[in-house]
PDB file of C-alpha atoms and ligand atoms in Angstrom:
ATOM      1  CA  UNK A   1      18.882 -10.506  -8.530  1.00 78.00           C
ATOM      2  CA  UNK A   2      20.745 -10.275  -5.046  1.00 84.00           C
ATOM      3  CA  UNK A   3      19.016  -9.526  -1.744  1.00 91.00           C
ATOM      4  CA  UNK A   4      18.785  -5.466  -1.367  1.00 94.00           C
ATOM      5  CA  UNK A   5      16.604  -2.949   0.153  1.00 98.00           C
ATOM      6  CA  UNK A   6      15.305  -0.478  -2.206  1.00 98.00           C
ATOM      7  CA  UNK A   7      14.485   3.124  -0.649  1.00 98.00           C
ATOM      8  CA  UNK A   8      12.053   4.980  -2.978  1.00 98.00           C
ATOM      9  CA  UNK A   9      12.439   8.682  -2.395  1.00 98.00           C
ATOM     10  CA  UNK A  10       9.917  11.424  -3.870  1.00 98.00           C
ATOM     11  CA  UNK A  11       7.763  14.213  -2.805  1.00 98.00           C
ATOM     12  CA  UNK A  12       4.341  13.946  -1.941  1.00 98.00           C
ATOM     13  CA  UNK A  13       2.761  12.973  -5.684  1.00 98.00           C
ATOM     14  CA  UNK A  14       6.154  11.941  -7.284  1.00 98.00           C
ATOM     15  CA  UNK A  15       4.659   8.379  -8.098  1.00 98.00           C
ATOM     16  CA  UNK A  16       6.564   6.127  -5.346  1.00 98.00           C
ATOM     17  CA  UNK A  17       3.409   3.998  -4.576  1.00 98.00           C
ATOM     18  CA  UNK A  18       2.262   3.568  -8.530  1.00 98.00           C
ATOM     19  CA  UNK A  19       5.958   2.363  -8.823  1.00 98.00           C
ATOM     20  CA  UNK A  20       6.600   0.150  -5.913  1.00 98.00           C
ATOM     21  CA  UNK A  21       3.241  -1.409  -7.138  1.00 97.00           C
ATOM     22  CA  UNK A  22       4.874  -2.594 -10.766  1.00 98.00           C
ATOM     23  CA  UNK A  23       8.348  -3.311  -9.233  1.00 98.00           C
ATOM     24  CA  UNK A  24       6.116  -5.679  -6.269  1.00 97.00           C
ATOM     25  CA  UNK A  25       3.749  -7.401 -10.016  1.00 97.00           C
ATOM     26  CA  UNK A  26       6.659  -7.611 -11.921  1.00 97.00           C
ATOM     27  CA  UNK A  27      10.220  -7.982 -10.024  1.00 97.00           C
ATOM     28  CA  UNK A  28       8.583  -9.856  -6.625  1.00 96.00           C
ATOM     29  CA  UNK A  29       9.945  -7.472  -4.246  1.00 97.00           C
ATOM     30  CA  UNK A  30       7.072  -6.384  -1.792  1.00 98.00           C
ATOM     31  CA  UNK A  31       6.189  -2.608  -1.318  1.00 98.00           C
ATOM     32  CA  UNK A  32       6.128  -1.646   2.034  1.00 98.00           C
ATOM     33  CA  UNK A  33       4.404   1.345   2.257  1.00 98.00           C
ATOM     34  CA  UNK A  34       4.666   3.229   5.350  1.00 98.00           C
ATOM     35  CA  UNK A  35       1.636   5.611   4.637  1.00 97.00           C
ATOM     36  CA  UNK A  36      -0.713   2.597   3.365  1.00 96.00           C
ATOM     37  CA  UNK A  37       0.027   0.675   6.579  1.00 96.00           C
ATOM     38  CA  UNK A  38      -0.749   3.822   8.683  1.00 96.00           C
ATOM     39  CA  UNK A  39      -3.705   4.759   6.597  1.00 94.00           C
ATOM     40  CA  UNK A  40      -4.974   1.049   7.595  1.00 93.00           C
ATOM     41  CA  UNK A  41      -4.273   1.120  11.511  1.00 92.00           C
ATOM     42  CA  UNK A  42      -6.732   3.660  11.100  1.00 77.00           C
ATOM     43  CA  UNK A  43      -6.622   4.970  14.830  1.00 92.00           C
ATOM     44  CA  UNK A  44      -7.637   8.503  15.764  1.00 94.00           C
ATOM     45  CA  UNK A  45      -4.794   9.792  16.861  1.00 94.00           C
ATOM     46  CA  UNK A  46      -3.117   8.526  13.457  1.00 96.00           C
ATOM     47  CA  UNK A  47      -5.775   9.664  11.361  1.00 94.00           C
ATOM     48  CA  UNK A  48      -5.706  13.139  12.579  1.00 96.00           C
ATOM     49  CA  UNK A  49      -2.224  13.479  12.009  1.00 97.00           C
ATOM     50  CA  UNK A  50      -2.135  11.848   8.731  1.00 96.00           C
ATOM     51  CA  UNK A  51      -4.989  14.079   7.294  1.00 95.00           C
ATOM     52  CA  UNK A  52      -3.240  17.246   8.911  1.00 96.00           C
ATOM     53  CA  UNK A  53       0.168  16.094   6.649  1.00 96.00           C
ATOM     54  CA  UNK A  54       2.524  16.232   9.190  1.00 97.00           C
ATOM     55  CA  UNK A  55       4.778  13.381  10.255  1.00 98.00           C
ATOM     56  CA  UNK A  56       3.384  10.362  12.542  1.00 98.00           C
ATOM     57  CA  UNK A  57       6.369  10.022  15.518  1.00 97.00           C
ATOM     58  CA  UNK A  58       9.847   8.314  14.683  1.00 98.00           C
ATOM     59  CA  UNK A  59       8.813   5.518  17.269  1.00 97.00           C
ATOM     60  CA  UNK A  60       5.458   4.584  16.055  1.00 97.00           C
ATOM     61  CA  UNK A  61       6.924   4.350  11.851  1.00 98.00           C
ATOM     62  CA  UNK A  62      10.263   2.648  13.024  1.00 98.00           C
ATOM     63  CA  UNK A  63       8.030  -0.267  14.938  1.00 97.00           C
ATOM     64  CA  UNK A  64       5.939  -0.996  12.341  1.00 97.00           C
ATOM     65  CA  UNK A  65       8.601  -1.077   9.453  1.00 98.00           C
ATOM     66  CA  UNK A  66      10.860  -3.362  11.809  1.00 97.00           C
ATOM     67  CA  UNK A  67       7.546  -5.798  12.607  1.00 97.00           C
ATOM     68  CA  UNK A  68       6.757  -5.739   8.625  1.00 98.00           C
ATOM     69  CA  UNK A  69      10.775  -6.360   7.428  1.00 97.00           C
ATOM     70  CA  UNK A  70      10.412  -9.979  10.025  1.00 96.00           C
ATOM     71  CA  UNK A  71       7.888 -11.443   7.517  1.00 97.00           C
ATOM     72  CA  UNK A  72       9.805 -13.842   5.433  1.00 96.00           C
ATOM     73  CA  UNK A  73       8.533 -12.299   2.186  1.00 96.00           C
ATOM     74  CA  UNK A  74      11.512  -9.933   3.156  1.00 97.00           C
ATOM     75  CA  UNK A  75      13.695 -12.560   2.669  1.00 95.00           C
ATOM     76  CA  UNK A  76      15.063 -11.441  -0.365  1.00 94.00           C
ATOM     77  CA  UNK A  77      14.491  -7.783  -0.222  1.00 96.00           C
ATOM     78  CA  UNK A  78      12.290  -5.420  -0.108  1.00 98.00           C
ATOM     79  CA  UNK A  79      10.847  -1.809  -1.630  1.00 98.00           C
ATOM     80  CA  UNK A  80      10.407   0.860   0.866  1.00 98.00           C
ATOM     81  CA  UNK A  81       7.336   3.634  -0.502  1.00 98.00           C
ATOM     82  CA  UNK A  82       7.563   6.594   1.961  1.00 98.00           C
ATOM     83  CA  UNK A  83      10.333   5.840   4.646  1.00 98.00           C
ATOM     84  CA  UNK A  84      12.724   6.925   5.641  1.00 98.00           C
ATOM     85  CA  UNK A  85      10.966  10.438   5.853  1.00 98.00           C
ATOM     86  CA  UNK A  86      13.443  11.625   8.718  1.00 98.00           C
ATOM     87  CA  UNK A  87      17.569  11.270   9.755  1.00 98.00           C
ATOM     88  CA  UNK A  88      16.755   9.270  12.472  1.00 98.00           C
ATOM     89  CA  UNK A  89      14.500   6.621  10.386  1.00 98.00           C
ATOM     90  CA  UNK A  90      17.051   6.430   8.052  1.00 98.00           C
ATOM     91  CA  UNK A  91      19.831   5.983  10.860  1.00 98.00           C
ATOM     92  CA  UNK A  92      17.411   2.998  11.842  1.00 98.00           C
ATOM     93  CA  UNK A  93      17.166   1.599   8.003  1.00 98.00           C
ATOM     94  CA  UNK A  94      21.249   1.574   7.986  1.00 98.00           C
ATOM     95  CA  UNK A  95      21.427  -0.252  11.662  1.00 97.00           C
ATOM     96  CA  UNK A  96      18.552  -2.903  10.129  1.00 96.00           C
ATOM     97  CA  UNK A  97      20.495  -2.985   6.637  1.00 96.00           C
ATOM     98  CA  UNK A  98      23.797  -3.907   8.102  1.00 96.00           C
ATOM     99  CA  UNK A  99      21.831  -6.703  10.810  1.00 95.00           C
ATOM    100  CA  UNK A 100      20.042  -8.150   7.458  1.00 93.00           C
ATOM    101  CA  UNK A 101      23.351  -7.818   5.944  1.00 94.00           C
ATOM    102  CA  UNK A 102      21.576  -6.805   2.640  1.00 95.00           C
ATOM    103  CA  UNK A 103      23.153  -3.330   0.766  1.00 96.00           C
ATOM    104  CA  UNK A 104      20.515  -0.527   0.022  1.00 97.00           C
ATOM    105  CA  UNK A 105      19.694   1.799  -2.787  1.00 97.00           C
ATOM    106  CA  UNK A 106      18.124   5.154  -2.646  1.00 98.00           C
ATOM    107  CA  UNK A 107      16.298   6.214  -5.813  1.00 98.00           C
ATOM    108  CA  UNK A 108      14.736  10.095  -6.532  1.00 98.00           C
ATOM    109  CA  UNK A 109      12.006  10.012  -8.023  1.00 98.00           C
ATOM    110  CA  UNK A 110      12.385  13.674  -9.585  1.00 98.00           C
ATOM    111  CA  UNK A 111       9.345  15.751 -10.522  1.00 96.00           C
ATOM    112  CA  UNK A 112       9.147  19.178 -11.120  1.00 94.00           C
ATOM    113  CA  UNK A 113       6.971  20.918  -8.225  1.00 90.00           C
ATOM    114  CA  UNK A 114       4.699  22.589 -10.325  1.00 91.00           C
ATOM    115  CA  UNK A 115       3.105  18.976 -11.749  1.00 92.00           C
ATOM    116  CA  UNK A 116       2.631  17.922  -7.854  1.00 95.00           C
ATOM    117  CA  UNK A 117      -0.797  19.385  -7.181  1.00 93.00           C
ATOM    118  CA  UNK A 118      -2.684  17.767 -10.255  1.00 94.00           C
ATOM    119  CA  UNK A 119      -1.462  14.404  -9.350  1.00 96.00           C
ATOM    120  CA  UNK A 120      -2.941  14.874  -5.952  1.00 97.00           C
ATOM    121  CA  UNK A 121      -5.802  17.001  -5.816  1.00 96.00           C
ATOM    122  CA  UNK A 122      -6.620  14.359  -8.415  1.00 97.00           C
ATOM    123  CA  UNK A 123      -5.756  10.839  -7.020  1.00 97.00           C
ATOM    124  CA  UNK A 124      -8.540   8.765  -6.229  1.00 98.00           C
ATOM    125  CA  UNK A 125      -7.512   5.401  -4.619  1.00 97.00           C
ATOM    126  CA  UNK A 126      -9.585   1.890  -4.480  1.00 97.00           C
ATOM    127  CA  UNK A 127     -10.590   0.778  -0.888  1.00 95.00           C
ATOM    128  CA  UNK A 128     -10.303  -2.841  -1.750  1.00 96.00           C
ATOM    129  CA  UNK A 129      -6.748  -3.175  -3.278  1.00 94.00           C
ATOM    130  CA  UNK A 130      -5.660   0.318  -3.382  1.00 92.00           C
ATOM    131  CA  UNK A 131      -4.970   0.444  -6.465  1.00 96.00           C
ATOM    132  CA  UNK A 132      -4.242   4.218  -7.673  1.00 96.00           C
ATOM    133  CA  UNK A 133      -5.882   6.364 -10.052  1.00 98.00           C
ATOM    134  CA  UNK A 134      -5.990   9.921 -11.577  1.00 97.00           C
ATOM    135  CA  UNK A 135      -9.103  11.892 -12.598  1.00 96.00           C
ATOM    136  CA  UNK A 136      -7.029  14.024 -15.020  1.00 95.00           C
ATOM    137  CA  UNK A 137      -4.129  11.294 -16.224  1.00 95.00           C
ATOM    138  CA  UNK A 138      -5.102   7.723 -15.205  1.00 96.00           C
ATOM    139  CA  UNK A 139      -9.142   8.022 -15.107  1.00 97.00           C
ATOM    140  CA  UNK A 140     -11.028   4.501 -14.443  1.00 98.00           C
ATOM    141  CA  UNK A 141     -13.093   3.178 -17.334  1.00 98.00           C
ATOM    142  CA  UNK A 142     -16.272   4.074 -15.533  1.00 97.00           C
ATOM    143  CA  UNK A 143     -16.187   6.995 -13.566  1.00 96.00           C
ATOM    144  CA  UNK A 144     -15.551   7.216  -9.973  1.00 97.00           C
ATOM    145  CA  UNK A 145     -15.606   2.897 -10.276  1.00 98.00           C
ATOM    146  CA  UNK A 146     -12.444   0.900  -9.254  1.00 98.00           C
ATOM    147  CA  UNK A 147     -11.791  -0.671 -12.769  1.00 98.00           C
ATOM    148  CA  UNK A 148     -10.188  -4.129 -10.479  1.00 97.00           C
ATOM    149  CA  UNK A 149     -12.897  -4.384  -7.643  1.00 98.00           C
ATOM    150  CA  UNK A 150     -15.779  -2.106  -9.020  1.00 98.00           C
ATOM    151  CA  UNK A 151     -16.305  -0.237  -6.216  1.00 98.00           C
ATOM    152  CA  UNK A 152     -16.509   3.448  -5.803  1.00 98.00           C
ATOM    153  CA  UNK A 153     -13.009   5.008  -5.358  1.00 98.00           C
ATOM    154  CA  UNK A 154     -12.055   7.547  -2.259  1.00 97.00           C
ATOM    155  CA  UNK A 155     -10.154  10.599  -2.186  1.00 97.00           C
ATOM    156  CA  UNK A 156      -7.441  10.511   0.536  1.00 96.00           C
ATOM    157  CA  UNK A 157      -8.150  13.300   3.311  1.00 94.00           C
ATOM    158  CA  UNK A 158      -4.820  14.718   2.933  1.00 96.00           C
ATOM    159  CA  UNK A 159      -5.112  15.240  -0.726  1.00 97.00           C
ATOM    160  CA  UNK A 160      -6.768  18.949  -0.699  1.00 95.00           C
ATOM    161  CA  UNK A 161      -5.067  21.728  -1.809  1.00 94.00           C
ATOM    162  CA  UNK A 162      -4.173  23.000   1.866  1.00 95.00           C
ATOM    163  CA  UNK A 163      -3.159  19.871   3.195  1.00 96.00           C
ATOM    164  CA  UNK A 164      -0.980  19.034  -0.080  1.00 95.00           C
ATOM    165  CA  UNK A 165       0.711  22.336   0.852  1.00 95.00           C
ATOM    166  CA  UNK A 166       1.397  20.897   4.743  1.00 97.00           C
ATOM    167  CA  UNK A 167       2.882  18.105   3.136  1.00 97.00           C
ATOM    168  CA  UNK A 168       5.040  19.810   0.693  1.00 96.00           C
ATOM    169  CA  UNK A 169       6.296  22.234   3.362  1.00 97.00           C
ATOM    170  CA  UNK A 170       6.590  19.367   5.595  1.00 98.00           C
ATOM    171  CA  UNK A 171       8.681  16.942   3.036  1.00 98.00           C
ATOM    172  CA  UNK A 172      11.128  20.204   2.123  1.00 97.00           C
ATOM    173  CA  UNK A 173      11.994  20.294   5.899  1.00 98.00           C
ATOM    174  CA  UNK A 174      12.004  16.849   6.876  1.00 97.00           C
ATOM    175  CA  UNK A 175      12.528  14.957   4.338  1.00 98.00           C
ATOM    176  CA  UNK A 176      15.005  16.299   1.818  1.00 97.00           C
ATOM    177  CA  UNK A 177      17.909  16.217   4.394  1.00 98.00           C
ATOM    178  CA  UNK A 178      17.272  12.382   3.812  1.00 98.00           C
ATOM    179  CA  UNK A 179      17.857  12.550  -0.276  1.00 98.00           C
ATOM    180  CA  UNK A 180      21.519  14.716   0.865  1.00 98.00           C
ATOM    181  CA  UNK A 181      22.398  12.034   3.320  1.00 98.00           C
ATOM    182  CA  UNK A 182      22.014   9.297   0.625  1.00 98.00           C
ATOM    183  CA  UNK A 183      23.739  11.324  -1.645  1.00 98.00           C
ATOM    184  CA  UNK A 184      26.635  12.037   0.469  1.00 97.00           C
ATOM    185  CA  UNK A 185      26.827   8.486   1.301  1.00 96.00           C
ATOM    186  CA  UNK A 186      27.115   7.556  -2.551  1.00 96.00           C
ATOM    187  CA  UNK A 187      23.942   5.704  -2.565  1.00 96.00           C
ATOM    188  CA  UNK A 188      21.480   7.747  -3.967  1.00 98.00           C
ATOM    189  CA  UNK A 189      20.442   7.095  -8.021  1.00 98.00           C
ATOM    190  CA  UNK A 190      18.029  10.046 -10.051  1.00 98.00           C
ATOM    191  CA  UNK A 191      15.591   8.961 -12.229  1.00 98.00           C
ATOM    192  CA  UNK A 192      13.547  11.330 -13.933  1.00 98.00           C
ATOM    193  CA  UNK A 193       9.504  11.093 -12.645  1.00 97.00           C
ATOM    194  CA  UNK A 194       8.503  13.533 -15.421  1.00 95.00           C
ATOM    195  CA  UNK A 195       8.182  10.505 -18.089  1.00 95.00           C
ATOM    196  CA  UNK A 196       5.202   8.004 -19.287  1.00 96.00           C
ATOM    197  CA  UNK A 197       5.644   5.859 -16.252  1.00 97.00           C
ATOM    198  CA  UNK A 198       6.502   2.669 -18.136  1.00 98.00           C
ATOM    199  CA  UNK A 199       9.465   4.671 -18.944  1.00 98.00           C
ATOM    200  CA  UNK A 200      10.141   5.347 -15.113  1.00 98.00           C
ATOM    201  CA  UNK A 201       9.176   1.708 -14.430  1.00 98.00           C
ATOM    202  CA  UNK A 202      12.114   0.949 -16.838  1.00 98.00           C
ATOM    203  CA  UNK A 203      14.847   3.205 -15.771  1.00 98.00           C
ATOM    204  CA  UNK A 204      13.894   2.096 -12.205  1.00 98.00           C
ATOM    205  CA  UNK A 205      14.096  -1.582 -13.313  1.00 98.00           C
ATOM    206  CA  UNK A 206      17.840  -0.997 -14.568  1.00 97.00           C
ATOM    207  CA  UNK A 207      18.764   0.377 -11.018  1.00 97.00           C
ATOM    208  CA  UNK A 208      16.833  -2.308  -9.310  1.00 97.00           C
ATOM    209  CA  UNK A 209      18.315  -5.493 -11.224  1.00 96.00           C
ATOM    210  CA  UNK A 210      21.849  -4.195 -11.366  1.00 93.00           C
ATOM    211  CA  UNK A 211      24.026  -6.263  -9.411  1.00 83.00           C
TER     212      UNK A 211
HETATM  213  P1  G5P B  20       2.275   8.671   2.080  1.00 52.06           P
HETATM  214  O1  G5P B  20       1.081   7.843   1.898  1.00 52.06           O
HETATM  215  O2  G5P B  20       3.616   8.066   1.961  1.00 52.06           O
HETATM  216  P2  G5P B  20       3.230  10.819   0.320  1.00 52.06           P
HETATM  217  O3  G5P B  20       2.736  12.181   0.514  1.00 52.06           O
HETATM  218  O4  G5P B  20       4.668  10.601   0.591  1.00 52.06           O
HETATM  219  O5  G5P B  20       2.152   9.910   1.101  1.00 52.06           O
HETATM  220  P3  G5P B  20       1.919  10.006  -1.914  1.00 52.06           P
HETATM  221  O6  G5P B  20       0.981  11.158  -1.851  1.00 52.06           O
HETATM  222  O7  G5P B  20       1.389   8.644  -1.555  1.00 52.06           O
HETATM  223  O8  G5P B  20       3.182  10.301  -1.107  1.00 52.06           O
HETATM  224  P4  G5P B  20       3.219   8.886  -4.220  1.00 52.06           P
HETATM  225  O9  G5P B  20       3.025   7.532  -3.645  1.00 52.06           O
HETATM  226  O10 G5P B  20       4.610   9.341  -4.508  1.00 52.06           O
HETATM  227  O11 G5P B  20       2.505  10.011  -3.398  1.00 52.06           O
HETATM  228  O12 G5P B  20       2.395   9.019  -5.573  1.00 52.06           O
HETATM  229  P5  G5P B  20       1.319   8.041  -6.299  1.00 52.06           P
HETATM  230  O13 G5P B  20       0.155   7.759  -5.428  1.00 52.06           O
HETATM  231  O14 G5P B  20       2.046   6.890  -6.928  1.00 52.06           O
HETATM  232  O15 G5P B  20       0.887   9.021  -7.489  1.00 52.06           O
HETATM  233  C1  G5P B  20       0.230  10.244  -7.213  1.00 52.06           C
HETATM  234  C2  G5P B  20      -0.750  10.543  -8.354  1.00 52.06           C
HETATM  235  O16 G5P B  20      -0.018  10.777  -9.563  1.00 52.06           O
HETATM  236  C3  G5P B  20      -1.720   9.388  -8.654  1.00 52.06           C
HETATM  237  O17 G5P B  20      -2.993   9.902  -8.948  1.00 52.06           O
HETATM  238  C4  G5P B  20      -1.094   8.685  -9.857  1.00 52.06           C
HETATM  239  O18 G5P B  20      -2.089   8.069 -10.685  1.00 52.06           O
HETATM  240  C5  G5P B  20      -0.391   9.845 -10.578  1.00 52.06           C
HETATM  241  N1  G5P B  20       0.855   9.392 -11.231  1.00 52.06           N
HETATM  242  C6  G5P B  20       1.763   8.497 -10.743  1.00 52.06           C
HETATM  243  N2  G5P B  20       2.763   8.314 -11.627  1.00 52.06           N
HETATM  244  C7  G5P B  20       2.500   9.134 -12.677  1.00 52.06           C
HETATM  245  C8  G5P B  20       3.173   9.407 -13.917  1.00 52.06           C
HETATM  246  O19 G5P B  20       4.213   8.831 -14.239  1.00 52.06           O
HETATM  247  N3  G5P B  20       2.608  10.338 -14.735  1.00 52.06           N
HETATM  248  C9  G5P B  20       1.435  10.976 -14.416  1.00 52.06           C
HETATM  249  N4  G5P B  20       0.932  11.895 -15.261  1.00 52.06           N
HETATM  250  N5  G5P B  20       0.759  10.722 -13.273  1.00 52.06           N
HETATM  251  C10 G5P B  20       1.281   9.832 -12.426  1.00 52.06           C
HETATM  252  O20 G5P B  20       2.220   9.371   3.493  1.00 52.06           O
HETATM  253  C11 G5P B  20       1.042   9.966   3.944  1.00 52.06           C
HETATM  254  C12 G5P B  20       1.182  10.388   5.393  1.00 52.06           C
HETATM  255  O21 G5P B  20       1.461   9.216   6.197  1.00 52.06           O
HETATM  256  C13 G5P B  20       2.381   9.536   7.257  1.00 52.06           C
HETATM  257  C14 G5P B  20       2.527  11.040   7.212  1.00 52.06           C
HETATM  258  O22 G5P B  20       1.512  11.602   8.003  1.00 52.06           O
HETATM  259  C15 G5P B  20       2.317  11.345   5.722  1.00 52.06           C
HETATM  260  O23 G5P B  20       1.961  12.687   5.469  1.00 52.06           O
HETATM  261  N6  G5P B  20       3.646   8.822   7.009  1.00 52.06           N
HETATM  262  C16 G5P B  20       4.753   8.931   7.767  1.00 52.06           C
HETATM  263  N7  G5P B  20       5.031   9.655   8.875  1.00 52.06           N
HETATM  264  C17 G5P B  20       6.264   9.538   9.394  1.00 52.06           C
HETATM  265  N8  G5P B  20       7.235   8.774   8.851  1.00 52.06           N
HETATM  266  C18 G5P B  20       7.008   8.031   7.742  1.00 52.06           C
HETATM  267  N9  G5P B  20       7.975   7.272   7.195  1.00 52.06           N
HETATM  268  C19 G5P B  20       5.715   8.091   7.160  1.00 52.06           C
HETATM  269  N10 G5P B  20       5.157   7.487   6.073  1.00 52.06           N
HETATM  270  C20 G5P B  20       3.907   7.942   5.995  1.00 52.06           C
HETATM  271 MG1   MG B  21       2.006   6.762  -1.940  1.00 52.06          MG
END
């Protein structure tokens, strides 16, 4: 498999992070996720803004992904989970693309809006490793336990209902105007997030490994 950058769009819930984890397992391309990194600076400005589900500033996102893209597991590509979230990030991503010389590939992650607030309101994540779970689809084998690290699992602070509606409103507005760009550009694939997600993981795969 050649060198490429792989952009996974989606809205808030759409499964980017659950995906760029198998594609990281099982294709070696690491998942940089923009919201787990910020999630683990942890500062109080950062915090706040995360948990109110707006946007953290253009700047701040651009810096980290371009300090995080230097490590040499980069080398030979990468998965992107949650950025480009704005015109100007992904103005950035194209500048960095063409320096790394490496093409890129946008891929939707499609779900249907009204499946969004289940997959939220009931994530629960592990502290340790992150690893993701859902109280009404993906439930641990002991409740509330991490099934990896056994320790007890955390909801995210922007996962309530009224901050999952910030977010939504938030990705309409920001964020879509990304998915058009790629898709005027001719480099935006659809896969359809409404599936068992093996069956994403798959159609994903065929996108990923295709020369
Ligand atoms: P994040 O962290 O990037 P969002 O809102 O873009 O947050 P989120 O919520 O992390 O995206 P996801 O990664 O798309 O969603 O979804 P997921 O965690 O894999 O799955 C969601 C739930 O659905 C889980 O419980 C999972 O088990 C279940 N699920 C997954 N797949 C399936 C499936 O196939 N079937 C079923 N039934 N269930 C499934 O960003 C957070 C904040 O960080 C800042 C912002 O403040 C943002 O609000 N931020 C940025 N700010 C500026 N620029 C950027 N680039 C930024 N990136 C992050
Ligand atoms: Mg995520």
């Amino acid at each position: 498999m050649s060198s490429k950058i792989i952009v996974l769009m989606g809205a808030p819930g759409a499964g980017k992070g659950t995906q760029a984890r198998l594609i990281q397992e099982r294709l070696g391309l690491p998942q940089i996720s923009t919201g787990d990194m910020l999630r683990a600076l942890a500062t109080e400005d950062i915090h706040t803004t995360q948990a109110s589900g707006r946007l953290i500033s253009d700047a701040v996102v651009i810096d980290l992904v371009r300090q995080r893209t230097a490590v040499d597991d980069c080398l030979n590509g990468y998965v992107l989970d949650g950025f480009p979230r704005t015109i100007v990030q992904a103005e950035m991503l194209d500048q960095m693309a063409a320096a790394e010389g490496k093409p890129l590939k946008a891929i939707l992650i499609d779900v249907a809006a009204s499946v969004l607030e289940k997959r939220l309101t009931g994530r629960r994540n592990c502290p340790v490793g992150n690893e993701i779970f859902n109280i009404y689809f993906k439930p641990p084998r002991t409740d509330s336990i991490c099934d990896e690290h056994g320790v007890p699992l955390r909801q995210r602070a922007d996962d309530t209902i009224d901050k999952v509606q910030v977010r939504l409103e938030t990705y309409e507005k920001q964020t879509a105007p990304v998915i058009d760009y790629y898709k005027r550009t001719g480099r935006l694939e659809i896969v359809d997030g409404d599936q068992e997600t093996e069956t994403i993981y798959e159609d994903l795969k065929k996108i990923v490994t295709k020369e």
